[in-house]
């Protein structure tokens, strides 16, 4: 299985297993089936039952085209919507257990998904998928053109040990969380936080721990003062609070 080594903002290399072209194509076909099912429902409700086609026939070309495109908006924005909402996954990617991550291994942002979505025009639709397939085959990191532009990669979550195995901590039953803002983090974020924190402790690397705390504050909006709270205590609390609010069990 091909892997990609990503250097995080804390200068730690983490290896991810790349999703292969077969997994990506099956995910794409699944998403196409979802879109097709939407069109069937749309046709049945508005054409078969609502007789919308009769109303469109009585409209001018521009008006009818505008209404038709309005109904097609969910299909046009399907990938962008779901990848933004589901942290790098569409229903098809969810089924195939693959996802999009950023080149720094943190969760992608809207503009990353937007860049991938825009370049689907070239990768998939204009070239009928030829550009996307060839780029994935040629590129050593299995990236299509949209991934190269957005600085993203598609990884598989089917490894023997998934993300949850590395983020769990044992919480006491009476544990009281301090930072509800941790819900802004993803499982992937916390895995990186925990791995880097363990490395910082093992190597007594205070700079790494400080960078880690800064990244946590940047993502969550938490205000942290080292004069009031010990650095290691803060990061440990973040990890515990995430487990608490996301319902992860040891």
PDB file of C-alpha atoms in Angstrom:
ATOM      1  CA  UNK A   1       0.000   0.000   0.000  1.00  0.00           C
ATOM      2  CA  UNK A   2       1.403   3.372  -1.023  1.00  0.00           C
ATOM      3  CA  UNK A   3       1.911   5.947   1.701  1.00  0.00           C
ATOM      4  CA  UNK A   4       2.473   9.671   1.957  1.00  0.00           C
ATOM      5  CA  UNK A   5       4.791  11.206   4.540  1.00  0.00           C
ATOM      6  CA  UNK A   6       3.531  14.559   5.757  1.00  0.00           C
ATOM      7  CA  UNK A   7       5.588  16.991   7.779  1.00  0.00           C
ATOM      8  CA  UNK A   8       3.322  18.705  10.303  1.00  0.00           C
ATOM      9  CA  UNK A   9       3.694  22.271  11.480  1.00  0.00           C
ATOM     10  CA  UNK A  10       5.514  20.831  14.506  1.00  0.00           C
ATOM     11  CA  UNK A  11       8.159  19.298  12.174  1.00  0.00           C
ATOM     12  CA  UNK A  12       7.001  15.743  12.835  1.00  0.00           C
ATOM     13  CA  UNK A  13       6.702  13.267   9.954  1.00  0.00           C
ATOM     14  CA  UNK A  14       3.523  11.197   9.926  1.00  0.00           C
ATOM     15  CA  UNK A  15       2.811   8.460   7.382  1.00  0.00           C
ATOM     16  CA  UNK A  16      -0.666   7.996   5.911  1.00  0.00           C
ATOM     17  CA  UNK A  17      -1.826   5.197   3.619  1.00  0.00           C
ATOM     18  CA  UNK A  18      -2.991   6.681   0.325  1.00  0.00           C
ATOM     19  CA  UNK A  19      -6.371   5.802  -1.151  1.00  0.00           C
ATOM     20  CA  UNK A  20      -5.834   3.982  -4.436  1.00  0.00           C
ATOM     21  CA  UNK A  21      -7.525   4.863  -7.706  1.00  0.00           C
ATOM     22  CA  UNK A  22      -9.968   1.966  -7.357  1.00  0.00           C
ATOM     23  CA  UNK A  23     -11.238   3.201  -3.985  1.00  0.00           C
ATOM     24  CA  UNK A  24     -11.610   6.730  -5.324  1.00  0.00           C
ATOM     25  CA  UNK A  25     -13.489   5.578  -8.410  1.00  0.00           C
ATOM     26  CA  UNK A  26     -15.917   3.464  -6.384  1.00  0.00           C
ATOM     27  CA  UNK A  27     -16.511   6.438  -4.065  1.00  0.00           C
ATOM     28  CA  UNK A  28     -17.132   8.611  -7.134  1.00  0.00           C
ATOM     29  CA  UNK A  29     -19.615   6.096  -8.574  1.00  0.00           C
ATOM     30  CA  UNK A  30     -21.440   5.880  -5.243  1.00  0.00           C
ATOM     31  CA  UNK A  31     -21.768   9.661  -5.170  1.00  0.00           C
ATOM     32  CA  UNK A  32     -23.070   9.576  -8.749  1.00  0.00           C
ATOM     33  CA  UNK A  33     -25.724   7.099  -7.622  1.00  0.00           C
ATOM     34  CA  UNK A  34     -26.781   9.487  -4.852  1.00  0.00           C
ATOM     35  CA  UNK A  35     -27.068  12.302  -7.388  1.00  0.00           C
ATOM     36  CA  UNK A  36     -29.046  10.075  -9.749  1.00  0.00           C
ATOM     37  CA  UNK A  37     -31.418   9.122  -6.934  1.00  0.00           C
ATOM     38  CA  UNK A  38     -31.949  12.835  -6.255  1.00  0.00           C
ATOM     39  CA  UNK A  39     -32.837  13.397  -9.931  1.00  0.00           C
ATOM     40  CA  UNK A  40     -35.349  10.556  -9.852  1.00  0.00           C
ATOM     41  CA  UNK A  41     -37.036  12.030  -6.775  1.00  0.00           C
ATOM     42  CA  UNK A  42     -36.938  15.467  -8.387  1.00  0.00           C
ATOM     43  CA  UNK A  43     -38.535  14.176 -11.585  1.00  0.00           C
ATOM     44  CA  UNK A  44     -41.215  12.238  -9.706  1.00  0.00           C
ATOM     45  CA  UNK A  45     -42.202  15.105  -7.391  1.00  0.00           C
ATOM     46  CA  UNK A  46     -42.046  18.068  -9.765  1.00  0.00           C
ATOM     47  CA  UNK A  47     -42.671  16.550 -13.186  1.00  0.00           C
ATOM     48  CA  UNK A  48     -44.791  13.466 -12.557  1.00  0.00           C
ATOM     49  CA  UNK A  49     -46.868  14.914  -9.726  1.00  0.00           C
ATOM     50  CA  UNK A  50     -46.443  18.683  -9.985  1.00  0.00           C
ATOM     51  CA  UNK A  51     -46.595  18.924 -13.801  1.00  0.00           C
ATOM     52  CA  UNK A  52     -43.757  21.455 -13.690  1.00  0.00           C
ATOM     53  CA  UNK A  53     -42.882  20.716 -17.320  1.00  0.00           C
ATOM     54  CA  UNK A  54     -46.118  22.359 -18.443  1.00  0.00           C
ATOM     55  CA  UNK A  55     -45.241  25.552 -16.588  1.00  0.00           C
ATOM     56  CA  UNK A  56     -41.732  25.551 -18.057  1.00  0.00           C
ATOM     57  CA  UNK A  57     -43.138  25.231 -21.570  1.00  0.00           C
ATOM     58  CA  UNK A  58     -45.027  28.490 -21.063  1.00  0.00           C
ATOM     59  CA  UNK A  59     -41.935  30.401 -19.905  1.00  0.00           C
ATOM     60  CA  UNK A  60     -39.240  32.083 -21.958  1.00  0.00           C
ATOM     61  CA  UNK A  61     -35.945  30.237 -22.416  1.00  0.00           C
ATOM     62  CA  UNK A  62     -34.012  32.222 -19.807  1.00  0.00           C
ATOM     63  CA  UNK A  63     -36.637  31.775 -17.085  1.00  0.00           C
ATOM     64  CA  UNK A  64     -37.032  28.032 -17.647  1.00  0.00           C
ATOM     65  CA  UNK A  65     -33.236  27.588 -17.733  1.00  0.00           C
ATOM     66  CA  UNK A  66     -32.913  29.502 -14.446  1.00  0.00           C
ATOM     67  CA  UNK A  67     -35.486  27.270 -12.734  1.00  0.00           C
ATOM     68  CA  UNK A  68     -33.892  24.084 -14.066  1.00  0.00           C
ATOM     69  CA  UNK A  69     -30.444  25.200 -12.874  1.00  0.00           C
ATOM     70  CA  UNK A  70     -31.924  26.032  -9.478  1.00  0.00           C
ATOM     71  CA  UNK A  71     -33.041  22.429  -9.088  1.00  0.00           C
ATOM     72  CA  UNK A  72     -29.608  21.224 -10.207  1.00  0.00           C
ATOM     73  CA  UNK A  73     -27.712  23.299  -7.617  1.00  0.00           C
ATOM     74  CA  UNK A  74     -27.469  20.386  -5.114  1.00  0.00           C
ATOM     75  CA  UNK A  75     -25.752  18.328  -7.824  1.00  0.00           C
ATOM     76  CA  UNK A  76     -23.435  21.141  -8.882  1.00  0.00           C
ATOM     77  CA  UNK A  77     -22.303  21.787  -5.284  1.00  0.00           C
ATOM     78  CA  UNK A  78     -22.620  18.205  -3.998  1.00  0.00           C
ATOM     79  CA  UNK A  79     -18.902  17.513  -3.527  1.00  0.00           C
ATOM     80  CA  UNK A  80     -18.053  20.959  -2.146  1.00  0.00           C
ATOM     81  CA  UNK A  81     -20.958  20.846   0.306  1.00  0.00           C
ATOM     82  CA  UNK A  82     -20.267  17.389   1.704  1.00  0.00           C
ATOM     83  CA  UNK A  83     -16.459  17.685   1.881  1.00  0.00           C
ATOM     84  CA  UNK A  84     -16.848  20.968   3.788  1.00  0.00           C
ATOM     85  CA  UNK A  85     -19.554  19.557   6.060  1.00  0.00           C
ATOM     86  CA  UNK A  86     -18.071  16.089   6.635  1.00  0.00           C
ATOM     87  CA  UNK A  87     -14.416  17.093   7.093  1.00  0.00           C
ATOM     88  CA  UNK A  88     -13.076  15.903   3.754  1.00  0.00           C
ATOM     89  CA  UNK A  89     -15.607  13.203   2.981  1.00  0.00           C
ATOM     90  CA  UNK A  90     -18.619  12.767   0.730  1.00  0.00           C
ATOM     91  CA  UNK A  91     -21.134   9.944   1.276  1.00  0.00           C
ATOM     92  CA  UNK A  92     -19.129   7.911  -1.249  1.00  0.00           C
ATOM     93  CA  UNK A  93     -15.836   8.588   0.531  1.00  0.00           C
ATOM     94  CA  UNK A  94     -17.519   7.770   3.837  1.00  0.00           C
ATOM     95  CA  UNK A  95     -18.645   4.380   2.528  1.00  0.00           C
ATOM     96  CA  UNK A  96     -15.173   3.650   1.135  1.00  0.00           C
ATOM     97  CA  UNK A  97     -13.496   4.940   4.309  1.00  0.00           C
ATOM     98  CA  UNK A  98     -11.309   7.481   2.549  1.00  0.00           C
ATOM     99  CA  UNK A  99     -10.973  11.207   3.163  1.00  0.00           C
ATOM    100  CA  UNK A 100      -9.240  14.383   2.051  1.00  0.00           C
ATOM    101  CA  UNK A 101      -6.572  15.855   4.314  1.00  0.00           C
ATOM    102  CA  UNK A 102      -4.404  18.959   4.039  1.00  0.00           C
ATOM    103  CA  UNK A 103      -0.686  18.743   3.349  1.00  0.00           C
ATOM    104  CA  UNK A 104       0.095  19.690   6.972  1.00  0.00           C
ATOM    105  CA  UNK A 105      -2.106  16.757   8.110  1.00  0.00           C
ATOM    106  CA  UNK A 106      -4.633  19.077   9.714  1.00  0.00           C
ATOM    107  CA  UNK A 107      -8.238  19.299   8.642  1.00  0.00           C
ATOM    108  CA  UNK A 108      -8.754  21.082   5.325  1.00  0.00           C
ATOM    109  CA  UNK A 109     -10.535  24.412   5.132  1.00  0.00           C
ATOM    110  CA  UNK A 110     -13.341  25.511   2.848  1.00  0.00           C
ATOM    111  CA  UNK A 111     -10.974  27.075   0.320  1.00  0.00           C
ATOM    112  CA  UNK A 112      -9.041  23.802   0.043  1.00  0.00           C
ATOM    113  CA  UNK A 113     -12.217  21.922  -0.792  1.00  0.00           C
ATOM    114  CA  UNK A 114     -13.273  24.767  -3.094  1.00  0.00           C
ATOM    115  CA  UNK A 115     -10.044  24.482  -5.109  1.00  0.00           C
ATOM    116  CA  UNK A 116     -10.530  20.720  -5.469  1.00  0.00           C
ATOM    117  CA  UNK A 117     -14.138  21.284  -6.522  1.00  0.00           C
ATOM    118  CA  UNK A 118     -13.261  23.881  -9.159  1.00  0.00           C
ATOM    119  CA  UNK A 119     -10.653  21.635 -10.745  1.00  0.00           C
ATOM    120  CA  UNK A 120     -13.160  18.784 -10.995  1.00  0.00           C
ATOM    121  CA  UNK A 121     -14.247  20.616 -14.150  1.00  0.00           C
ATOM    122  CA  UNK A 122     -10.909  19.698 -15.718  1.00  0.00           C
ATOM    123  CA  UNK A 123     -10.209  16.446 -13.860  1.00  0.00           C
ATOM    124  CA  UNK A 124     -13.625  14.888 -14.336  1.00  0.00           C
ATOM    125  CA  UNK A 125     -16.189  16.663 -16.480  1.00  0.00           C
ATOM    126  CA  UNK A 126     -14.440  18.412 -19.389  1.00  0.00           C
ATOM    127  CA  UNK A 127     -12.010  15.515 -19.910  1.00  0.00           C
ATOM    128  CA  UNK A 128     -14.595  12.830 -18.984  1.00  0.00           C
ATOM    129  CA  UNK A 129     -12.332  11.791 -16.115  1.00  0.00           C
ATOM    130  CA  UNK A 130      -9.268  11.223 -18.290  1.00  0.00           C
ATOM    131  CA  UNK A 131      -7.168  14.047 -16.800  1.00  0.00           C
ATOM    132  CA  UNK A 132      -8.003  13.025 -13.234  1.00  0.00           C
ATOM    133  CA  UNK A 133      -7.221   9.340 -13.815  1.00  0.00           C
ATOM    134  CA  UNK A 134      -3.973  10.004 -15.675  1.00  0.00           C
ATOM    135  CA  UNK A 135      -2.806  12.518 -13.076  1.00  0.00           C
ATOM    136  CA  UNK A 136      -3.476  10.060 -10.238  1.00  0.00           C
ATOM    137  CA  UNK A 137      -1.619   7.295 -12.070  1.00  0.00           C
ATOM    138  CA  UNK A 138       1.376   9.489 -12.967  1.00  0.00           C
ATOM    139  CA  UNK A 139       1.606  11.349  -9.649  1.00  0.00           C
ATOM    140  CA  UNK A 140       3.580   9.444  -7.017  1.00  0.00           C
ATOM    141  CA  UNK A 141       1.173  10.606  -4.306  1.00  0.00           C
ATOM    142  CA  UNK A 142      -1.995   9.529  -6.140  1.00  0.00           C
ATOM    143  CA  UNK A 143      -3.045  13.158  -6.516  1.00  0.00           C
ATOM    144  CA  UNK A 144      -5.346  14.472  -9.198  1.00  0.00           C
ATOM    145  CA  UNK A 145      -4.900  18.001 -10.523  1.00  0.00           C
ATOM    146  CA  UNK A 146      -7.287  19.438  -7.927  1.00  0.00           C
ATOM    147  CA  UNK A 147      -5.263  17.869  -5.093  1.00  0.00           C
ATOM    148  CA  UNK A 148      -2.024  19.311  -6.453  1.00  0.00           C
ATOM    149  CA  UNK A 149      -3.496  22.813  -6.655  1.00  0.00           C
ATOM    150  CA  UNK A 150      -5.220  22.610  -3.245  1.00  0.00           C
ATOM    151  CA  UNK A 151      -2.271  20.963  -1.491  1.00  0.00           C
ATOM    152  CA  UNK A 152      -4.393  18.011  -0.387  1.00  0.00           C
ATOM    153  CA  UNK A 153      -4.200  14.228  -0.507  1.00  0.00           C
ATOM    154  CA  UNK A 154      -6.778  11.465  -0.255  1.00  0.00           C
ATOM    155  CA  UNK A 155      -5.941   8.878   2.391  1.00  0.00           C
ATOM    156  CA  UNK A 156      -7.554   5.615   3.447  1.00  0.00           C
ATOM    157  CA  UNK A 157      -8.875   5.039   6.957  1.00  0.00           C
ATOM    158  CA  UNK A 158      -8.910   1.258   6.563  1.00  0.00           C
ATOM    159  CA  UNK A 159      -5.693   0.651   8.456  1.00  0.00           C
ATOM    160  CA  UNK A 160      -5.603  -1.920  11.247  1.00  0.00           C
ATOM    161  CA  UNK A 161      -5.528   0.862  13.804  1.00  0.00           C
ATOM    162  CA  UNK A 162      -7.756   3.802  12.995  1.00  0.00           C
ATOM    163  CA  UNK A 163      -7.572   7.335  14.319  1.00  0.00           C
ATOM    164  CA  UNK A 164      -9.678   6.565  17.386  1.00  0.00           C
ATOM    165  CA  UNK A 165      -7.081   4.080  18.672  1.00  0.00           C
ATOM    166  CA  UNK A 166      -4.566   6.880  19.118  1.00  0.00           C
ATOM    167  CA  UNK A 167      -6.751   9.576  20.689  1.00  0.00           C
ATOM    168  CA  UNK A 168      -8.402   7.722  23.553  1.00  0.00           C
ATOM    169  CA  UNK A 169      -7.640   8.543  27.174  1.00  0.00           C
ATOM    170  CA  UNK A 170      -9.086   7.213  30.391  1.00  0.00           C
ATOM    171  CA  UNK A 171     -11.447   9.690  32.038  1.00  0.00           C
ATOM    172  CA  UNK A 172     -12.723   9.566  35.600  1.00  0.00           C
ATOM    173  CA  UNK A 173     -16.507   9.424  35.940  1.00  0.00           C
ATOM    174  CA  UNK A 174     -16.581  12.774  37.730  1.00  0.00           C
ATOM    175  CA  UNK A 175     -14.314  14.488  35.191  1.00  0.00           C
ATOM    176  CA  UNK A 176     -15.283  18.130  34.574  1.00  0.00           C
ATOM    177  CA  UNK A 177     -14.168  19.591  31.197  1.00  0.00           C
ATOM    178  CA  UNK A 178     -12.832  23.142  30.910  1.00  0.00           C
ATOM    179  CA  UNK A 179     -12.746  23.905  27.185  1.00  0.00           C
ATOM    180  CA  UNK A 180     -15.935  23.220  25.171  1.00  0.00           C
ATOM    181  CA  UNK A 181     -14.188  24.866  22.193  1.00  0.00           C
ATOM    182  CA  UNK A 182     -12.300  21.606  21.612  1.00  0.00           C
ATOM    183  CA  UNK A 183     -15.223  20.430  19.466  1.00  0.00           C
ATOM    184  CA  UNK A 184     -13.672  22.585  16.716  1.00  0.00           C
ATOM    185  CA  UNK A 185     -10.943  19.938  16.478  1.00  0.00           C
ATOM    186  CA  UNK A 186     -11.292  16.759  14.424  1.00  0.00           C
ATOM    187  CA  UNK A 187     -10.164  13.246  15.340  1.00  0.00           C
ATOM    188  CA  UNK A 188      -7.258  13.735  12.965  1.00  0.00           C
ATOM    189  CA  UNK A 189      -6.263  16.991  14.695  1.00  0.00           C
ATOM    190  CA  UNK A 190      -6.308  15.361  18.104  1.00  0.00           C
ATOM    191  CA  UNK A 191      -4.311  12.368  16.941  1.00  0.00           C
ATOM    192  CA  UNK A 192      -1.580  14.731  15.763  1.00  0.00           C
ATOM    193  CA  UNK A 193      -1.798  16.725  18.993  1.00  0.00           C
ATOM    194  CA  UNK A 194      -1.468  13.621  21.151  1.00  0.00           C
ATOM    195  CA  UNK A 195       1.398  12.126  19.139  1.00  0.00           C
ATOM    196  CA  UNK A 196       3.352  15.380  19.144  1.00  0.00           C
ATOM    197  CA  UNK A 197       2.659  15.986  22.829  1.00  0.00           C
ATOM    198  CA  UNK A 198       3.972  12.533  23.713  1.00  0.00           C
ATOM    199  CA  UNK A 199       7.083  13.229  21.650  1.00  0.00           C
ATOM    200  CA  UNK A 200       7.549  16.623  23.348  1.00  0.00           C
ATOM    201  CA  UNK A 201       7.330  14.968  26.779  1.00  0.00           C
ATOM    202  CA  UNK A 202       9.720  12.156  25.825  1.00  0.00           C
ATOM    203  CA  UNK A 203      12.315  14.537  24.366  1.00  0.00           C
ATOM    204  CA  UNK A 204      11.653  17.373  26.844  1.00  0.00           C
ATOM    205  CA  UNK A 205      11.071  19.636  23.847  1.00  0.00           C
ATOM    206  CA  UNK A 206       9.368  22.736  25.247  1.00  0.00           C
ATOM    207  CA  UNK A 207       9.445  24.531  21.887  1.00  0.00           C
ATOM    208  CA  UNK A 208       7.451  21.741  20.293  1.00  0.00           C
ATOM    209  CA  UNK A 209       4.912  21.842  23.135  1.00  0.00           C
ATOM    210  CA  UNK A 210       4.588  25.628  22.782  1.00  0.00           C
ATOM    211  CA  UNK A 211       4.011  25.357  19.028  1.00  0.00           C
ATOM    212  CA  UNK A 212       1.437  22.687  19.695  1.00  0.00           C
ATOM    213  CA  UNK A 213      -0.395  24.881  22.209  1.00  0.00           C
ATOM    214  CA  UNK A 214      -0.332  27.795  19.757  1.00  0.00           C
ATOM    215  CA  UNK A 215      -1.860  25.587  17.042  1.00  0.00           C
ATOM    216  CA  UNK A 216      -4.579  24.421  19.432  1.00  0.00           C
ATOM    217  CA  UNK A 217      -5.451  28.003  20.305  1.00  0.00           C
ATOM    218  CA  UNK A 218      -5.462  28.980  16.628  1.00  0.00           C
ATOM    219  CA  UNK A 219      -7.932  26.254  15.681  1.00  0.00           C
ATOM    220  CA  UNK A 220     -10.208  26.435  18.717  1.00  0.00           C
ATOM    221  CA  UNK A 221     -10.019  30.106  19.655  1.00  0.00           C
ATOM    222  CA  UNK A 222      -9.064  29.199  23.231  1.00  0.00           C
ATOM    223  CA  UNK A 223      -7.040  31.811  25.113  1.00  0.00           C
ATOM    224  CA  UNK A 224      -4.126  30.277  26.986  1.00  0.00           C
ATOM    225  CA  UNK A 225      -1.826  32.006  29.453  1.00  0.00           C
ATOM    226  CA  UNK A 226       1.303  30.055  30.449  1.00  0.00           C
ATOM    227  CA  UNK A 227       1.661  32.167  33.566  1.00  0.00           C
ATOM    228  CA  UNK A 228      -1.666  30.839  34.868  1.00  0.00           C
ATOM    229  CA  UNK A 229      -1.727  27.286  33.509  1.00  0.00           C
ATOM    230  CA  UNK A 230       1.187  24.898  33.092  1.00  0.00           C
ATOM    231  CA  UNK A 231       1.833  24.096  29.418  1.00  0.00           C
ATOM    232  CA  UNK A 232       1.659  20.315  29.816  1.00  0.00           C
ATOM    233  CA  UNK A 233      -1.482  20.602  31.929  1.00  0.00           C
ATOM    234  CA  UNK A 234      -3.166  22.671  29.234  1.00  0.00           C
ATOM    235  CA  UNK A 235      -2.485  20.168  26.458  1.00  0.00           C
ATOM    236  CA  UNK A 236      -3.473  17.199  28.644  1.00  0.00           C
ATOM    237  CA  UNK A 237      -6.748  18.977  29.440  1.00  0.00           C
ATOM    238  CA  UNK A 238      -7.392  19.590  25.736  1.00  0.00           C
ATOM    239  CA  UNK A 239      -6.990  15.874  25.004  1.00  0.00           C
ATOM    240  CA  UNK A 240      -9.240  14.869  27.893  1.00  0.00           C
ATOM    241  CA  UNK A 241     -11.877  17.480  27.055  1.00  0.00           C
ATOM    242  CA  UNK A 242     -12.027  16.301  23.445  1.00  0.00           C
ATOM    243  CA  UNK A 243     -12.622  12.747  24.613  1.00  0.00           C
ATOM    244  CA  UNK A 244     -15.295  14.006  26.989  1.00  0.00           C
ATOM    245  CA  UNK A 245     -17.248  16.116  24.494  1.00  0.00           C
ATOM    246  CA  UNK A 246     -17.025  13.672  21.595  1.00  0.00           C
ATOM    247  CA  UNK A 247     -18.069  10.716  23.705  1.00  0.00           C
ATOM    248  CA  UNK A 248     -14.912   8.699  23.049  1.00  0.00           C
ATOM    249  CA  UNK A 249     -14.561   5.857  25.509  1.00  0.00           C
ATOM    250  CA  UNK A 250     -11.379   4.219  26.677  1.00  0.00           C
TER     251      UNK A 250
END
